[in-house]
Short mmCIF file of C-alpha atoms in Angstrom, two decimals:
data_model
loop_
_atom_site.label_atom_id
_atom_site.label_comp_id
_atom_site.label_asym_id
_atom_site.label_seq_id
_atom_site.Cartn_x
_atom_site.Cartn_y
_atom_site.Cartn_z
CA UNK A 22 -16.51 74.74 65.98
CA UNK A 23 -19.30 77.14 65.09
CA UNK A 24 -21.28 78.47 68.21
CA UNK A 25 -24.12 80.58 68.84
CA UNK A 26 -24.67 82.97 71.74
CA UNK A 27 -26.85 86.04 72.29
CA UNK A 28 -26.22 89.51 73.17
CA UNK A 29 -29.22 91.92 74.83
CA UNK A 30 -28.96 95.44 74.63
CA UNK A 31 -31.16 99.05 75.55
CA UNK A 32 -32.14 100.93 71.92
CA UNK A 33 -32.98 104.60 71.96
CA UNK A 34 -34.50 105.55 69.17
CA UNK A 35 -35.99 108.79 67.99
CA UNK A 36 -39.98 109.60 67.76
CA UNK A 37 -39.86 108.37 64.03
CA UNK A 38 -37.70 105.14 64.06
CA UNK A 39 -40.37 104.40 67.06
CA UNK A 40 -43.31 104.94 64.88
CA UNK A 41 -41.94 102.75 62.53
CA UNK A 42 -41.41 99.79 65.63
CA UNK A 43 -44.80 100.71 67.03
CA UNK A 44 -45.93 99.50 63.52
CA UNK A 45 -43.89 96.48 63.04
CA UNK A 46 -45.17 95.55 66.45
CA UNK A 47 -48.64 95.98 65.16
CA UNK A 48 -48.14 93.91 62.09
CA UNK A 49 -46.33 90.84 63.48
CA UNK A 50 -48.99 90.64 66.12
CA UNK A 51 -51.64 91.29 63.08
CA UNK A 52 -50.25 88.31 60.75
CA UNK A 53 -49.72 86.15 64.08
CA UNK A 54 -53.43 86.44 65.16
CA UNK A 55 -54.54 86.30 61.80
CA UNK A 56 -52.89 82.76 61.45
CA UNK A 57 -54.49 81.77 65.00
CA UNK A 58 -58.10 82.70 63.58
CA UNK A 59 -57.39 80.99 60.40
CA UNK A 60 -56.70 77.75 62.30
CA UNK A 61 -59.81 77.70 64.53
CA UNK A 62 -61.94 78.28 61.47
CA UNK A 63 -59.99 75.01 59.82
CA UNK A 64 -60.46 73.00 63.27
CA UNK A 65 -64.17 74.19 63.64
CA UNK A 66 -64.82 72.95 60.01
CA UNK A 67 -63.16 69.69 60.58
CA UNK A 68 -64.96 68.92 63.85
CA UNK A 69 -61.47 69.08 65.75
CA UNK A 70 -62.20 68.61 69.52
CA UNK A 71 -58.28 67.48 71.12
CA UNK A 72 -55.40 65.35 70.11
CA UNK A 73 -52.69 66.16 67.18
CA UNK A 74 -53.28 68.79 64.96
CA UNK A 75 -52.19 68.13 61.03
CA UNK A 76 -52.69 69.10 57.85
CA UNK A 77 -53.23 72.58 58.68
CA UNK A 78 -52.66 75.05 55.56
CA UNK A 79 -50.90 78.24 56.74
CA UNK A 80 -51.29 80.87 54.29
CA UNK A 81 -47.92 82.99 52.86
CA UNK A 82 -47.26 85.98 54.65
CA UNK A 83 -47.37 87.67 51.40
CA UNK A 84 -50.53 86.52 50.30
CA UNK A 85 -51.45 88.10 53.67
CA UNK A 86 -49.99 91.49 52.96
CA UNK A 87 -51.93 91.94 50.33
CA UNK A 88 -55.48 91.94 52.19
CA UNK A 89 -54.14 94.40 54.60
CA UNK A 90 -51.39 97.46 52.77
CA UNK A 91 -50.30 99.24 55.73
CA UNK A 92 -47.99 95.81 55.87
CA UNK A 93 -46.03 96.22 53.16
CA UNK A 94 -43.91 99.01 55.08
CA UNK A 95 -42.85 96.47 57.22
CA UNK A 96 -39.77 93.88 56.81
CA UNK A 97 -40.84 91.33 54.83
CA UNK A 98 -38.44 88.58 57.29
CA UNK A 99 -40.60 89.62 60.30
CA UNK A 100 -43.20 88.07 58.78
CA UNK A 101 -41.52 85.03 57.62
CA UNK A 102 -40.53 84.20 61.60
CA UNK A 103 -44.09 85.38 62.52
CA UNK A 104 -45.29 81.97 60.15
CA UNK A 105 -42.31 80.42 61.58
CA UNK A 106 -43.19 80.89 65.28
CA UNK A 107 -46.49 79.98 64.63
CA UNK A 108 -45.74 76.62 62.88
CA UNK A 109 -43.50 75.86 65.95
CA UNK A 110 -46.25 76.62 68.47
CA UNK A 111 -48.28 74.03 66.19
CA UNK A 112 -45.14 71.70 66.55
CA UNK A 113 -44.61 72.17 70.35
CA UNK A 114 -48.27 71.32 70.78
CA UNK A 115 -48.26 68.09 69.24
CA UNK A 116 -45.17 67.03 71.10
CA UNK A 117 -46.00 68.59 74.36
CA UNK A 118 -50.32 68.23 75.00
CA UNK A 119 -52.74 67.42 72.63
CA UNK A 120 -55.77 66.61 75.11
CA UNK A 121 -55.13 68.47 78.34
CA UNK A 122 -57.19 71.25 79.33
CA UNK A 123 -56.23 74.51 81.14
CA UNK A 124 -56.80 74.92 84.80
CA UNK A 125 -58.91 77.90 84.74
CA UNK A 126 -61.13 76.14 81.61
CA UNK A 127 -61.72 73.20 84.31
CA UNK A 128 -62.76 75.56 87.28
CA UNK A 129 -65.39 77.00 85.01
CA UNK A 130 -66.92 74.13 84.35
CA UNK A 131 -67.57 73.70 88.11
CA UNK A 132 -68.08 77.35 88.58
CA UNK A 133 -70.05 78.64 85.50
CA UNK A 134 -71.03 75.89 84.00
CA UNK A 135 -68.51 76.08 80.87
CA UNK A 136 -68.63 74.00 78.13
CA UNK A 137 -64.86 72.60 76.62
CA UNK A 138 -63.77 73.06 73.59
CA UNK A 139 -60.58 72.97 72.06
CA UNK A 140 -60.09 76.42 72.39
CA UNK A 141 -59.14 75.25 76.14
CA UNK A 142 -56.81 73.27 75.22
CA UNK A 143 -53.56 73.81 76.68
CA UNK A 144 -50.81 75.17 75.01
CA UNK A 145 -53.04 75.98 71.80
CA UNK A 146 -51.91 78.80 70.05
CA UNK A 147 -53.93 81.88 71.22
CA UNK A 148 -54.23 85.40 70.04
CA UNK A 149 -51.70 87.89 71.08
CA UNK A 150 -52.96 91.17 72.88
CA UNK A 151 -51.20 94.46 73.56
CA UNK A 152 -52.61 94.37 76.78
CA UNK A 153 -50.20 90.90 77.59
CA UNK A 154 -47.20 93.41 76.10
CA UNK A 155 -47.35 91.23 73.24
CA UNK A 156 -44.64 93.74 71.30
CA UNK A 157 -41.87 92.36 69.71
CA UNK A 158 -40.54 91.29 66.21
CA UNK A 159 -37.61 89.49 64.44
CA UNK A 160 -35.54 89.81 61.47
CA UNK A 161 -32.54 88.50 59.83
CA UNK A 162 -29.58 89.17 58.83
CA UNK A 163 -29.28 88.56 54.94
CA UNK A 164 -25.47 90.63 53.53
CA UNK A 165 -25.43 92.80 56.03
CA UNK A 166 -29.27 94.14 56.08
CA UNK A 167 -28.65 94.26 59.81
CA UNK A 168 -25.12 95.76 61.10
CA UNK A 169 -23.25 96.99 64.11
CA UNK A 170 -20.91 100.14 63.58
CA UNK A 171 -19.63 102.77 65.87
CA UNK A 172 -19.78 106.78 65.08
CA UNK A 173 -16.99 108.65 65.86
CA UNK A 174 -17.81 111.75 65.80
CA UNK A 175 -20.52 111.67 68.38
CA UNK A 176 -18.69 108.29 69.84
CA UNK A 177 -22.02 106.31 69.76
CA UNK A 178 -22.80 102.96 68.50
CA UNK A 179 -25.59 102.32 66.02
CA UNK A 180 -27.25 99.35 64.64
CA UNK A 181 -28.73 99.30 61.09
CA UNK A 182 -32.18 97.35 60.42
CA UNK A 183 -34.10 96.56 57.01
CA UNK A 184 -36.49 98.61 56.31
CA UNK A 185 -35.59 102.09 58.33
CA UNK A 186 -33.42 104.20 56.60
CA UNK A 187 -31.87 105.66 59.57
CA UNK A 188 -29.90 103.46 62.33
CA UNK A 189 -30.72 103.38 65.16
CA UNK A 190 -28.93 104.73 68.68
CA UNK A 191 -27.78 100.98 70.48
CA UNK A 192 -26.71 101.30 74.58
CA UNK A 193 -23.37 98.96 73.83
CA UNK A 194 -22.48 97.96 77.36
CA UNK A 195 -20.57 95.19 76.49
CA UNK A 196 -18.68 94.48 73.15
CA UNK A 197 -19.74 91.46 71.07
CA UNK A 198 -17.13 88.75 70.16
CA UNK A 199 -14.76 89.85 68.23
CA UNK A 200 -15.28 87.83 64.96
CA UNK A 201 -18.72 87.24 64.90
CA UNK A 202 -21.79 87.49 62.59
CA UNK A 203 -25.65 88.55 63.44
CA UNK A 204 -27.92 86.01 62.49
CA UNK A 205 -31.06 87.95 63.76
CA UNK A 206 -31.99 90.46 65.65
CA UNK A 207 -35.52 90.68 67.99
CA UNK A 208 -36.35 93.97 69.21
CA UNK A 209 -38.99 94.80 71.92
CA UNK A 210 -40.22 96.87 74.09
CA UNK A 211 -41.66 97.14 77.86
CA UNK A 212 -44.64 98.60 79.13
CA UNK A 213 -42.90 101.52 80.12
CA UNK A 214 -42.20 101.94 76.16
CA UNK A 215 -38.21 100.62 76.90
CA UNK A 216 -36.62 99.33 73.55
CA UNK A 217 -34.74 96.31 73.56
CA UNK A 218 -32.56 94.40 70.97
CA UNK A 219 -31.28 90.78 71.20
CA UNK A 220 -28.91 90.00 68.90
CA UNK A 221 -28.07 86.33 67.94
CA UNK A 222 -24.40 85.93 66.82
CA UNK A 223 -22.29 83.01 65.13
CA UNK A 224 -18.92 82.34 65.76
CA UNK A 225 -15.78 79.76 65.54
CA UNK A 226 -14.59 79.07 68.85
CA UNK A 227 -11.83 76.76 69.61
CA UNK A 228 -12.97 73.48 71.46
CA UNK A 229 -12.59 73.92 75.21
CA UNK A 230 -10.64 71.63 77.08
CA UNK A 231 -12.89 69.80 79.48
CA UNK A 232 -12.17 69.57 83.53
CA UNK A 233 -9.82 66.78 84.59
CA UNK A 234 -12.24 64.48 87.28
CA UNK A 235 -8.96 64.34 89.48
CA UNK A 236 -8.56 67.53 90.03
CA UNK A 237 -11.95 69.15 89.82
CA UNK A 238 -14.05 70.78 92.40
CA UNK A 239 -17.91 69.59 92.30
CA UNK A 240 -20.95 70.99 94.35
CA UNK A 241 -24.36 69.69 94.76
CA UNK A 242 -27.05 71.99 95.16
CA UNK A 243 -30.67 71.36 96.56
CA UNK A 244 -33.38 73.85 96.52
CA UNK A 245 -34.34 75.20 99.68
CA UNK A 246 -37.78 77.27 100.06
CA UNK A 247 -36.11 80.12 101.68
CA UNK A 248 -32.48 79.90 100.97
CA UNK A 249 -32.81 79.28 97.64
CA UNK A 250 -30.29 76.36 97.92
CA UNK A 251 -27.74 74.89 99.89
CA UNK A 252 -24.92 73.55 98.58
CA UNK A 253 -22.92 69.95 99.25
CA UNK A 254 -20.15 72.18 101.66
CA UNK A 255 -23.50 73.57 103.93
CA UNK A 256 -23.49 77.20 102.50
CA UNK A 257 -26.44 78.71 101.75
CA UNK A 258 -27.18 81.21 98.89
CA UNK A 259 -29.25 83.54 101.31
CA UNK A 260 -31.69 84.88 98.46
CA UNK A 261 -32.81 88.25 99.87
CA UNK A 262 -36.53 87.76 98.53
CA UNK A 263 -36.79 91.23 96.34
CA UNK A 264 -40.61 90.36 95.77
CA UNK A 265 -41.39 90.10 99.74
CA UNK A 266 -39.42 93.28 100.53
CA UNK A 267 -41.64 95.26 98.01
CA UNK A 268 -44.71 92.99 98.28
CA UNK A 269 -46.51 95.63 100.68
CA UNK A 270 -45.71 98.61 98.22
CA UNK A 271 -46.94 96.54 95.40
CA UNK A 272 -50.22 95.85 96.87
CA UNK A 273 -51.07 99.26 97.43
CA UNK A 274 -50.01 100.73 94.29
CA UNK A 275 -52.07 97.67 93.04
CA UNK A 276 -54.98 98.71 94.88
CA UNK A 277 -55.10 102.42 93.94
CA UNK A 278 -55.28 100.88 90.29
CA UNK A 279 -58.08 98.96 90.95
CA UNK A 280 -59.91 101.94 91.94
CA UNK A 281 -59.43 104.45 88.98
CA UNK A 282 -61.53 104.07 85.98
CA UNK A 283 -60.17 101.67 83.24
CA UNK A 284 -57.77 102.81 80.56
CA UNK A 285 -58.38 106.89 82.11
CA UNK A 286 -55.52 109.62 82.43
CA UNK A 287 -55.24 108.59 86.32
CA UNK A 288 -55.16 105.04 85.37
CA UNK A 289 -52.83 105.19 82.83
CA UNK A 290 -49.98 106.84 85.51
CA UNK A 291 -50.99 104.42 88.12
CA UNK A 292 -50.49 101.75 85.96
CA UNK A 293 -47.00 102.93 84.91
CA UNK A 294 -46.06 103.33 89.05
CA UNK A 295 -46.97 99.53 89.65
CA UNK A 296 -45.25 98.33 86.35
CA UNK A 297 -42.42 100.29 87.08
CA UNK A 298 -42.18 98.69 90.82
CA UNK A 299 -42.80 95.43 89.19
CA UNK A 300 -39.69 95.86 86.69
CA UNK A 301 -37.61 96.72 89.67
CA UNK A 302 -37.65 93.55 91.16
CA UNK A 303 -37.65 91.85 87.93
CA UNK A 304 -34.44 93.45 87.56
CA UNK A 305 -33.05 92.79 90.79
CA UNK A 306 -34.08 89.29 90.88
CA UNK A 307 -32.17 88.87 87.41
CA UNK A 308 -28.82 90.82 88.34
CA UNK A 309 -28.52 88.00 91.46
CA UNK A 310 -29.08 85.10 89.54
CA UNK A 311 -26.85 86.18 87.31
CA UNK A 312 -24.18 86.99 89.62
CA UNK A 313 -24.88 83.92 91.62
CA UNK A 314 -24.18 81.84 88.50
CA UNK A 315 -21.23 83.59 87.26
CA UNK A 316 -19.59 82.99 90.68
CA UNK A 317 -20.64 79.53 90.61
CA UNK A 318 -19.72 79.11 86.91
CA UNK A 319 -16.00 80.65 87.89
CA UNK A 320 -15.30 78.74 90.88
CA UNK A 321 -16.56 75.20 90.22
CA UNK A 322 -15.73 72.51 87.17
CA UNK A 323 -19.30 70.58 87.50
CA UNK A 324 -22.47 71.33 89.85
CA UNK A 325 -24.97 68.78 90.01
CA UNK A 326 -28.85 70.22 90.65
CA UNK A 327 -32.39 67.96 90.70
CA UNK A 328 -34.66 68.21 87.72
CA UNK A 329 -37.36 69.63 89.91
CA UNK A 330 -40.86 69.74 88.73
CA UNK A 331 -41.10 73.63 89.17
CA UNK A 332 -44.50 74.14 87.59
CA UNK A 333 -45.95 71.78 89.83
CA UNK A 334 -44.31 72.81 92.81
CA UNK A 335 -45.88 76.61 92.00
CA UNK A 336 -49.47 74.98 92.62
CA UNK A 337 -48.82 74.28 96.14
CA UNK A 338 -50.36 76.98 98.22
CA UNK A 339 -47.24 77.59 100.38
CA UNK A 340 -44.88 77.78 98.66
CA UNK A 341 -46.02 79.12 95.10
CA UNK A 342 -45.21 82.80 95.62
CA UNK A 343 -41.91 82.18 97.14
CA UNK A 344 -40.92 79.29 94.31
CA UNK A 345 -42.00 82.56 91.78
CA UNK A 346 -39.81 84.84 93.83
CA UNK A 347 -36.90 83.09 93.41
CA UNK A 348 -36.42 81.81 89.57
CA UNK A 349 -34.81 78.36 90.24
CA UNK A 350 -35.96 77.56 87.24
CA UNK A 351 -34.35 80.79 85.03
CA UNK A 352 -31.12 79.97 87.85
CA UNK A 353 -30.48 76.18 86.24
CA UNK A 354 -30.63 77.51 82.72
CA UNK A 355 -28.06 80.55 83.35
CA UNK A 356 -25.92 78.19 85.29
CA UNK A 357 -26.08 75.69 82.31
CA UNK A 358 -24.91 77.99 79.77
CA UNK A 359 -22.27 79.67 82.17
CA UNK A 360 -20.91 76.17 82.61
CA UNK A 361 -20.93 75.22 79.28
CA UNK A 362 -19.02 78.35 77.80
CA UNK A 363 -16.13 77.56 80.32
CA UNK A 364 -16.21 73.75 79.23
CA UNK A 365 -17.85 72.80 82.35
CA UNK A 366 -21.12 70.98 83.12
CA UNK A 367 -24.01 71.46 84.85
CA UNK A 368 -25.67 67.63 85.61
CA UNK A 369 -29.55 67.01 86.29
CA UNK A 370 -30.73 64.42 88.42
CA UNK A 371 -33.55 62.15 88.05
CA UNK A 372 -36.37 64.34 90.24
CA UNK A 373 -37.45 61.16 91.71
CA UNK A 374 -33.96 60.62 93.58
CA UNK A 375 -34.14 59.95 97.10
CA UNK A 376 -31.81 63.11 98.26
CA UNK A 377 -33.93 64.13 101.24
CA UNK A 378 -34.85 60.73 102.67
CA UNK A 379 -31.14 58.78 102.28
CA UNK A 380 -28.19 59.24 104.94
CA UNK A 381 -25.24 60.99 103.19
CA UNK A 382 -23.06 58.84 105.58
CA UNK A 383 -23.86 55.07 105.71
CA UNK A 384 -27.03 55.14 102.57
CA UNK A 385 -29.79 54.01 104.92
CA UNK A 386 -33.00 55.67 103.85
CA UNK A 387 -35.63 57.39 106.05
CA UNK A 388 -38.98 56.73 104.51
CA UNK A 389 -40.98 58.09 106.91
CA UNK A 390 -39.22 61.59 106.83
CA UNK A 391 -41.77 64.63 106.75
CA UNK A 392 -41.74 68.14 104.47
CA UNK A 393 -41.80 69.64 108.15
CA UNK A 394 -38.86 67.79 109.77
CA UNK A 395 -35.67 70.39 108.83
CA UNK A 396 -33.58 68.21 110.83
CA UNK A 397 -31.72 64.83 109.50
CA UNK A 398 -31.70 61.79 112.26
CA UNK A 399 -30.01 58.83 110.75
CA UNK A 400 -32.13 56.18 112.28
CA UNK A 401 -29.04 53.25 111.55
CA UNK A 402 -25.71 55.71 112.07
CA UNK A 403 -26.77 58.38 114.21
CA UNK A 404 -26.08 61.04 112.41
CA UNK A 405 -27.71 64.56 112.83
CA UNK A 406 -26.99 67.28 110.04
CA UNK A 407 -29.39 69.94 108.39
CA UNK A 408 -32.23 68.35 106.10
CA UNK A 409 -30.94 69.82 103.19
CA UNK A 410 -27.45 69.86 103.36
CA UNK A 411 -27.59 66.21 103.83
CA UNK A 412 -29.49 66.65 100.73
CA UNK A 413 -27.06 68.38 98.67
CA UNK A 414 -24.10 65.78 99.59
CA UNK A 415 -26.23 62.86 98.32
CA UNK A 416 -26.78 64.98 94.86
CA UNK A 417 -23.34 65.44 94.94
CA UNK A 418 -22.01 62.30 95.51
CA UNK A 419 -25.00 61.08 92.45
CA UNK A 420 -23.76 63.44 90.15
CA UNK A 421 -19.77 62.46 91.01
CA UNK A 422 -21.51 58.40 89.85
CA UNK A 423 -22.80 59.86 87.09
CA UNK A 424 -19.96 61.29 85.81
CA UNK A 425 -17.72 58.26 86.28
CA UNK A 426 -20.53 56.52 84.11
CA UNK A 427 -19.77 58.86 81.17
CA UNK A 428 -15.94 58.40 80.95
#
């Protein structure tokens, strides 16, 4: 059984391999908004104003490279999954909107009196700017253009890339399976100029035997605001809220940016303090979930979650910060893949299921149960349990249905 998984690791390259990254940044994000201005010219011509877009020509990236030289230093594959990404964000737009606009677009018409076009279109493919930290590229790995090996005398592990005749220093906290091949490789970097690799390998892995229902131990989670969740056995995950504790510090680095001159010497080192604070929690908010999933991966056969509607529960003005703070969303998908490598399974229910308003204990539902009321009061058995641990057992129980259904 051939698998895929993918590996993430820190690069430290010297001042010339990071000229030569700088300027494959450059290009990718050259050819990509090159292909984004060649399609609104096509769409203007045609009249386009929403719905599917097709029979849009997308120019070779080699016919490309030739109108601008500086390109052909470059890996020719990072331009190949440049025109591939940007064929896919055509794809994904077809499937996923066609005739919705963005939010902001909408306000403007209100506020400033904006005109739509299909420029507002959501999830159009836009222009990439180095001011979004739009720098990253991808290649492939075609007989062995793109190789892991170890040097012994200064016991450091390098990686090899097309194009750059020297390799290139790779932080190897963690061995790769033993085995494996690189597909690809995507390397980027931060706005604190941090170089990162992720490496996509394929392997043959032996099936995994799957849990026997008998003998398996399965948890329901629901999301709580402030908890994070609580699972079907009442324990809560007790998220510690690493944006709140440095919200304060954030918002006055924040505002000392706001008052230095744009793009100036004291702008430029206030800018790196507040991205720097702002990568801190992104890293601390990633190390929990990641623990938090590994322990859940480890210690349970199958946890059953709700398919919540996270982007809509963000525009509610109490609780989107705190629904950002926590990463439910990045939570399910580590969990998934966690489960999944140990032959587990993560289940999703329906995010219309009654959890919060039915009685774990005799069914009977509570229709006229309020965001506000914490509390569960069966109105038929009597019983009184916590709001959302009552909510978790009914997942749980759901999910245990569910999986009865599949066998």
């Amino acid at each position: 059984m051939v698998k895929q998984k993918g590996y993430r690791y820190r690069l430290k390259p010297t001042t010339k391999q990071r000229q030569y990254l700088n300027q494959a940044f450059g290009c990718a994000r050259k050819l990509y908004n090159f292909y984004v201005d060649d399609l609104y010219r096509q769409l203007e011509a045609r009249g386009y104003e929403s719905g599917r877009i097709d029979n849009v020509s997308v120019k070779e990236a080699s016919a490309v490279k030739q109108l601008f030289p500086y390109m052909t230093d470059v890996d020719s594959l990072a331009f190949a999954n440049v025109k591939q990404n940007f064929t896919k964000a055509i794809s994904q737009f077809n499937n996923k909107h066609g005739s919705t606009y963005k939010k902001r677009s909408r306000k403007w018409v209100k506020t400033k009196g904006h005109v739509l076009t299909f420029r507002d279109l959501k999830g159009l493919p836009t222009f990439k700017s180095k001011k979004q930290g739009d720098f990253s590229f991808t290649t492939n790995n075609q007989k062995g253009t793109v190789k892991l090996f170890s040097d012994l005398k200064d016991r450091k592990t390098y990686i090899k890339i097309p194009k750059l005749k020297t390799p290139i220093h790779i932080v190897m906290h963690r061995a790769p399976i033993a085995g494996s091949v690189i597909k690809s490789a995507t390397i980027s970097m931060d706005i604190l100029g941090n170089y990162d690799i992720s490496i996509l390998l394929e392997y043959d892995d032996a099936p995994v035997m799957p849990f026997i229902m008998s003998t398996s131990k399965i948890v329901g989670l629901d999301y709580a605001q402030q908890d994070f969740y609580v699972d079907s056995e009442g324990e809560t995950a007790n998220y510690p809220h690493f944006y709140r504790q440095q919200e304060d510090k954030l918002v006055k680095e924040q505002r000392k940016l706001s008052r230095k001159q744009f793009k100036s010497a004291n702008w430029i080192k206030q800018k790196k303090k507040v991205s720097r604070l702002q990568s801190k929690i992104k890293r601390q908010r990633l190390d929990w979930l990641h623990k938090k999933a590994y322990r859940l991966a480890e210690d349970c056969d199958a946890v059953v979650v709700e398919d919540l509607d996270l982007r809509s529960l963000a525009q509610c003005l109490n609780l989107g910060k705190n629904l950002h703070d926590n990463g439910f969303g990045m939570f399910r998908n580590m969990l998934a893949y966690k489960l999944e490598d140990r032959g587990k399974v993560l289940i999703k229910l329906d995010k219309w299921f009654p959890s919060s308003k039915t009685c774990s204990d005799c069914g009977a539902m509570h229709e006229h149960l309020e965001l506000s009321d914490r509390i569960f009061a069966c109105p038929e058995c009597g019983l009184v349990i916590g709001r959302d641990h009552d909510a978790a057992i009914n997942i749980r129980q759901q999910g245990i249905v569910m999986l009865l259904s599949i066998d």
